[in-house]
PDB file of C-alpha atoms in Angstrom:
ATOM      1  CA  LEU S 197       0.046   0.248  -0.011  1.00 46.00           C
ATOM      2  CA  HIS S 198       3.741   2.128   0.788  1.00 49.00           C
ATOM      3  CA  ASP S 199       3.593   2.374  -3.645  1.00 57.00           C
ATOM      4  CA  LEU S 200      -0.037   4.131  -4.098  1.00 56.00           C
ATOM      5  CA  ALA S 201       1.012   7.413  -4.489  1.00 59.00           C
ATOM      6  CA  MET S 202       3.175   5.313  -7.811  1.00 55.00           C
ATOM      7  CA  ALA S 203       0.183   3.959  -8.871  1.00 54.00           C
ATOM      8  CA  GLU S 204      -1.626   6.660  -9.566  1.00 54.00           C
ATOM      9  CA  ASP S 205       1.046   8.467 -11.009  1.00 55.00           C
ATOM     10  CA  MET S 206       1.080   6.055 -13.630  1.00 51.00           C
ATOM     11  CA  TYR S 207      -2.162   4.525 -13.998  1.00 51.00           C
ATOM     12  CA  ASP S 208      -4.984   6.665 -15.081  1.00 52.00           C
ATOM     13  CA  ASP S 209      -7.679   4.119 -17.413  1.00 55.00           C
ATOM     14  CA  VAL S 210     -10.558   3.093 -15.154  1.00 53.00           C
ATOM     15  CA  GLY S 211      -9.182  -0.524 -14.567  1.00 63.00           C
ATOM     16  CA  ALA S 212      -6.187   1.516 -13.051  1.00 65.00           C
ATOM     17  CA  ALA S 213      -8.658   3.627 -11.267  1.00 64.00           C
ATOM     18  CA  PHE S 214     -11.640   1.058  -9.970  1.00 68.00           C
ATOM     19  CA  SER S 215      -7.356  -0.682  -9.053  1.00 75.00           C
ATOM     20  CA  ILE S 216      -6.519   2.277  -6.547  1.00 76.00           C
ATOM     21  CA  VAL S 217     -10.721   3.107  -5.470  1.00 75.00           C
ATOM     22  CA  GLU S 218     -10.396  -0.169  -3.862  1.00 76.00           C
ATOM     23  CA  LEU S 219      -6.592   0.203  -2.293  1.00 82.00           C
ATOM     24  CA  HIS S 220      -7.610   2.935  -0.797  1.00 80.00           C
ATOM     25  CA  ALA S 221     -11.154   1.635   0.489  1.00 81.00           C
ATOM     26  CA  VAL S 222      -8.908  -1.926   1.686  1.00 81.00           C
ATOM     27  CA  ARG S 223      -6.314   0.413   3.292  1.00 84.00           C
ATOM     28  CA  SER S 224      -9.133   3.120   4.941  1.00 84.00           C
ATOM     29  CA  ARG S 225     -11.124  -0.770   6.325  1.00 81.00           C
ATOM     30  CA  VAL S 226      -7.240  -1.573   7.627  1.00 86.00           C
ATOM     31  CA  TYR S 227      -7.540   1.895   9.140  1.00 86.00           C
ATOM     32  CA  GLN S 228     -10.694   1.159  11.035  1.00 81.00           C
ATOM     33  CA  LEU S 229     -10.158  -1.718  12.559  1.00 82.00           C
ATOM     34  CA  ALA S 230      -6.719  -0.872  13.922  1.00 87.00           C
ATOM     35  CA  GLY S 231      -8.874   2.400  15.793  1.00 85.00           C
ATOM     36  CA  ASP S 232      -7.234   4.711  13.613  1.00 89.00           C
ATOM     37  CA  THR S 233     -10.330   6.900  12.543  1.00 84.00           C
ATOM     38  CA  ASP S 234      -8.152  10.144  11.351  1.00 87.00           C
ATOM     39  CA  ALA S 235      -6.640   7.790   8.608  1.00 88.00           C
ATOM     40  CA  ALA S 236      -9.315   5.695   7.375  1.00 86.00           C
ATOM     41  CA  VAL S 237     -11.311   9.046   6.534  1.00 87.00           C
ATOM     42  CA  ALA S 238      -8.008  10.038   4.506  1.00 87.00           C
ATOM     43  CA  SER S 239      -7.594   7.119   2.660  1.00 86.00           C
ATOM     44  CA  ILE S 240     -11.412   7.694   1.707  1.00 84.00           C
ATOM     45  CA  GLN S 241     -11.091  11.113   1.371  1.00 84.00           C
ATOM     46  CA  ALA S 242      -7.910   9.393  -1.380  1.00 83.00           C
ATOM     47  CA  GLY S 243     -10.279   7.644  -2.407  1.00 82.00           C
ATOM     48  CA  LEU S 244     -12.833  10.373  -3.213  1.00 80.00           C
ATOM     49  CA  ALA S 245     -10.546  12.337  -4.955  1.00 79.00           C
ATOM     50  CA  ALA S 246      -9.351   9.543  -7.465  1.00 76.00           C
ATOM     51  CA  SER S 247     -12.676   8.248  -8.195  1.00 72.00           C
ATOM     52  CA  SER S 248     -13.817   9.367 -11.537  1.00 59.00           C
ATOM     53  CA  GLY S 249     -17.321   9.208 -11.495  1.00 52.00           C
ATOM     54  CA  ASP S 250     -18.183   7.008 -14.356  1.00 51.00           C
ATOM     55  CA  LEU S 251     -20.604   4.483 -14.344  1.00 38.00           C
ATOM     56  CA  PHE S 252     -17.998   2.671 -13.301  1.00 47.00           C
ATOM     57  CA  ASP S 253     -16.449   3.763 -10.762  1.00 67.00           C
ATOM     58  CA  ASN S 254     -20.417   3.733  -9.228  1.00 78.00           C
ATOM     59  CA  TYR S 255     -19.667   1.115  -7.367  1.00 77.00           C
ATOM     60  CA  LEU S 256     -16.357   3.361  -5.989  1.00 78.00           C
ATOM     61  CA  VAL S 257     -18.219   5.632  -4.592  1.00 81.00           C
ATOM     62  CA  ALA S 258     -21.048   3.088  -3.135  1.00 83.00           C
ATOM     63  CA  ARG S 259     -18.088   1.805  -1.179  1.00 81.00           C
ATOM     64  CA  LEU S 260     -16.229   4.333   0.144  1.00 83.00           C
ATOM     65  CA  CYS S 261     -19.341   6.092   1.228  1.00 85.00           C
ATOM     66  CA  ASP S 262     -19.769   2.764   2.488  1.00 84.00           C
ATOM     67  CA  LEU S 263     -16.597   2.273   5.051  1.00 84.00           C
ATOM     68  CA  LEU S 264     -17.134   5.921   5.273  1.00 87.00           C
ATOM     69  CA  GLN S 265     -20.574   6.274   7.226  1.00 87.00           C
ATOM     70  CA  MET S 266     -19.665   3.426   9.279  1.00 83.00           C
ATOM     71  CA  THR S 267     -17.160   5.814  10.786  1.00 85.00           C
ATOM     72  CA  ALA S 268     -19.376   8.879  10.859  1.00 88.00           C
ATOM     73  CA  VAL S 269     -21.821   6.213  12.897  1.00 85.00           C
ATOM     74  CA  SER S 270     -19.129   6.080  15.711  1.00 81.00           C
ATOM     75  CA  SER S 271     -18.346  10.304  16.134  1.00 83.00           C
ATOM     76  CA  GLY S 272     -21.776  11.870  16.764  1.00 85.00           C
ATOM     77  CA  GLU S 273     -22.682  11.896  12.451  1.00 90.00           C
ATOM     78  CA  ALA S 274     -25.750   9.266  12.291  1.00 91.00           C
ATOM     79  CA  GLU S 275     -28.055  11.760  10.796  1.00 94.00           C
ATOM     80  CA  ASP S 276     -24.727  11.636   7.346  1.00 94.00           C
ATOM     81  CA  ALA S 277     -24.154   8.115   8.206  1.00 92.00           C
ATOM     82  CA  ALA S 278     -27.509   7.102   7.417  1.00 95.00           C
ATOM     83  CA  ARG S 279     -27.874   8.934   3.721  1.00 95.00           C
ATOM     84  CA  LEU S 280     -24.652   7.346   3.226  1.00 93.00           C
ATOM     85  CA  GLU S 281     -25.432   4.191   3.468  1.00 92.00           C
ATOM     86  CA  GLY S 282     -28.923   3.958   2.056  1.00 94.00           C
ATOM     87  CA  PHE S 283     -27.123   5.236  -1.081  1.00 93.00           C
ATOM     88  CA  ALA S 284     -24.453   2.867  -1.124  1.00 89.00           C
ATOM     89  CA  LEU S 285     -26.784  -0.378  -0.388  1.00 90.00           C
ATOM     90  CA  ARG S 286     -28.691   0.633  -3.838  1.00 91.00           C
ATOM     91  CA  ILE S 287     -25.302   1.275  -5.308  1.00 87.00           C
ATOM     92  CA  GLU S 288     -24.195  -1.862  -4.373  1.00 83.00           C
ATOM     93  CA  THR S 289     -27.947  -4.053  -4.887  1.00 86.00           C
ATOM     94  CA  ASP S 290     -27.400  -2.267  -8.684  1.00 84.00           C
ATOM     95  CA  ALA S 291     -24.261  -3.186  -9.091  1.00 78.00           C
ATOM     96  CA  ALA S 292     -25.074  -6.878  -7.497  1.00 77.00           C
ATOM     97  CA  ARG S 293     -22.111  -6.081  -5.560  1.00 76.00           C
ATOM     98  CA  PRO S 294     -22.795  -7.081  -2.190  1.00 74.00           C
ATOM     99  CA  ARG S 295     -20.684  -5.306   0.862  1.00 73.00           C
ATOM    100  CA  PRO S 296     -17.921  -8.115   1.786  1.00 71.00           C
ATOM    101  CA  THR S 297     -19.220 -10.032   4.240  1.00 71.00           C
ATOM    102  CA  VAL S 298     -16.857  -9.444   6.497  1.00 67.00           C
ATOM    103  CA  ASP S 299     -18.314  -5.860   6.955  1.00 73.00           C
ATOM    104  CA  HIS S 300     -21.610  -7.504   7.863  1.00 77.00           C
ATOM    105  CA  ALA S 301     -21.190  -7.791  12.150  1.00 82.00           C
ATOM    106  CA  ASP S 302     -19.925  -3.717  11.636  1.00 82.00           C
ATOM    107  CA  HIS S 303     -22.526  -2.454  10.190  1.00 80.00           C
ATOM    108  CA  GLU S 304     -25.517  -4.601  11.820  1.00 87.00           C
ATOM    109  CA  ARG S 305     -23.265  -2.405  15.172  1.00 86.00           C
ATOM    110  CA  ALA S 306     -23.757   0.600  13.080  1.00 86.00           C
ATOM    111  CA  ALA S 307     -26.982   0.192  12.434  1.00 88.00           C
ATOM    112  CA  ARG S 308     -28.192  -0.845  15.807  1.00 91.00           C
ATOM    113  CA  ARG S 309     -26.351   2.901  16.813  1.00 89.00           C
ATOM    114  CA  GLN S 310     -28.132   4.140  14.666  1.00 90.00           C
ATOM    115  CA  ILE S 311     -31.124   3.369  15.136  1.00 93.00           C
ATOM    116  CA  ALA S 312     -31.020   4.314  18.775  1.00 93.00           C
ATOM    117  CA  THR S 313     -29.534   7.942  17.859  1.00 92.00           C
ATOM    118  CA  LEU S 314     -32.026   8.661  15.568  1.00 94.00           C
ATOM    119  CA  GLY S 315     -35.471   6.224  15.635  1.00 95.00           C
ATOM    120  CA  ALA S 316     -35.958   3.660  13.481  1.00 96.00           C
ATOM    121  CA  GLU S 317     -38.458   5.310  11.484  1.00 97.00           C
ATOM    122  CA  ARG S 318     -35.879   8.270  11.087  1.00 97.00           C
ATOM    123  CA  TYR S 319     -33.366   5.701  10.648  1.00 95.00           C
ATOM    124  CA  GLU S 320     -34.855   4.576   7.809  1.00 96.00           C
ATOM    125  CA  ALA S 321     -36.186   8.124   5.814  1.00 97.00           C
ATOM    126  CA  LEU S 322     -32.798   9.006   5.834  1.00 96.00           C
ATOM    127  CA  LYS S 323     -31.941   5.939   4.248  1.00 96.00           C
ATOM    128  CA  ALA S 324     -34.371   6.470   1.270  1.00 97.00           C
ATOM    129  CA  GLU S 325     -33.044  10.709   1.030  1.00 97.00           C
ATOM    130  CA  GLY S 326     -28.840   8.547   0.801  1.00 96.00           C
ATOM    131  CA  ALA S 327     -30.762   5.626  -2.218  1.00 96.00           C
ATOM    132  CA  SER S 328     -32.412   8.627  -3.390  1.00 97.00           C
ATOM    133  CA  MET S 329     -29.085  10.398  -4.659  1.00 94.00           C
ATOM    134  CA  ALA S 330     -26.873  10.536  -7.669  1.00 89.00           C
ATOM    135  CA  PRO S 331     -23.098   9.267  -6.955  1.00 85.00           C
ATOM    136  CA  ASP S 332     -22.081  12.757  -7.577  1.00 83.00           C
ATOM    137  CA  GLU S 333     -24.270  14.140  -4.824  1.00 90.00           C
ATOM    138  CA  ALA S 334     -23.373  11.084  -2.635  1.00 88.00           C
ATOM    139  CA  ALA S 335     -19.835  11.961  -3.239  1.00 85.00           C
ATOM    140  CA  ILE S 336     -20.545  15.708  -2.355  1.00 87.00           C
ATOM    141  CA  LEU S 337     -22.239  14.660   0.770  1.00 91.00           C
ATOM    142  CA  ALA S 338     -18.404  11.696   1.879  1.00 89.00           C
ATOM    143  CA  ALA S 339     -16.481  14.645   1.213  1.00 87.00           C
ATOM    144  CA  ALA S 340     -18.009  16.628   3.987  1.00 90.00           C
ATOM    145  CA  VAL S 341     -19.419  14.135   6.095  1.00 91.00           C
ATOM    146  CA  ALA S 342     -14.799  12.803   5.398  1.00 89.00           C
ATOM    147  CA  ALA S 343     -14.021  17.129   6.436  1.00 88.00           C
ATOM    148  CA  ARG S 344     -15.659  17.200   8.982  1.00 89.00           C
ATOM    149  CA  LEU S 345     -14.912  14.144  10.781  1.00 87.00           C
ATOM    150  CA  THR S 346     -11.238  15.525   9.982  1.00 84.00           C
ATOM    151  CA  GLY S 347     -11.166  18.608  10.608  1.00 82.00           C
ATOM    152  CA  THR S 348     -10.260  19.620   7.250  1.00 76.00           C
ATOM    153  CA  ALA S 349     -12.081  22.331   4.015  1.00 64.00           C
ATOM    154  CA  PRO S 350     -13.470  19.725   2.352  1.00 55.00           C
TER     155      PRO S 350
END
């Protein structure tokens, strides 16, 4: 993963973009599991920056939103976390690429935390709102959430 910056400089086709963004997603998940929220969010920010927004990258934006929502809900961003989750679930369903099985338990904990914070009705309404977002809207929301989590400008 330390060669990620070099890979970004060397490749700019869709397949390479997919690989680069997915590497950012994997790196973010590793940081999340290690408890390093700042590094996890920074990896998501880098992945969002590397994603070009074309049809193939919609899944990648969804994957990054999915990872970000798990961090966001732990950091008091339950409403936007629910929106990000709704978007991610719709894109993952449309692409027939479900979230990795390894993440299921963390997602279930995040959902329980969101329901406890927001109430089930509000949680479902926010997920539906997120599910109706266009990929570029979700990427903008994700960038804003990441900026708030890290205290950086979006």
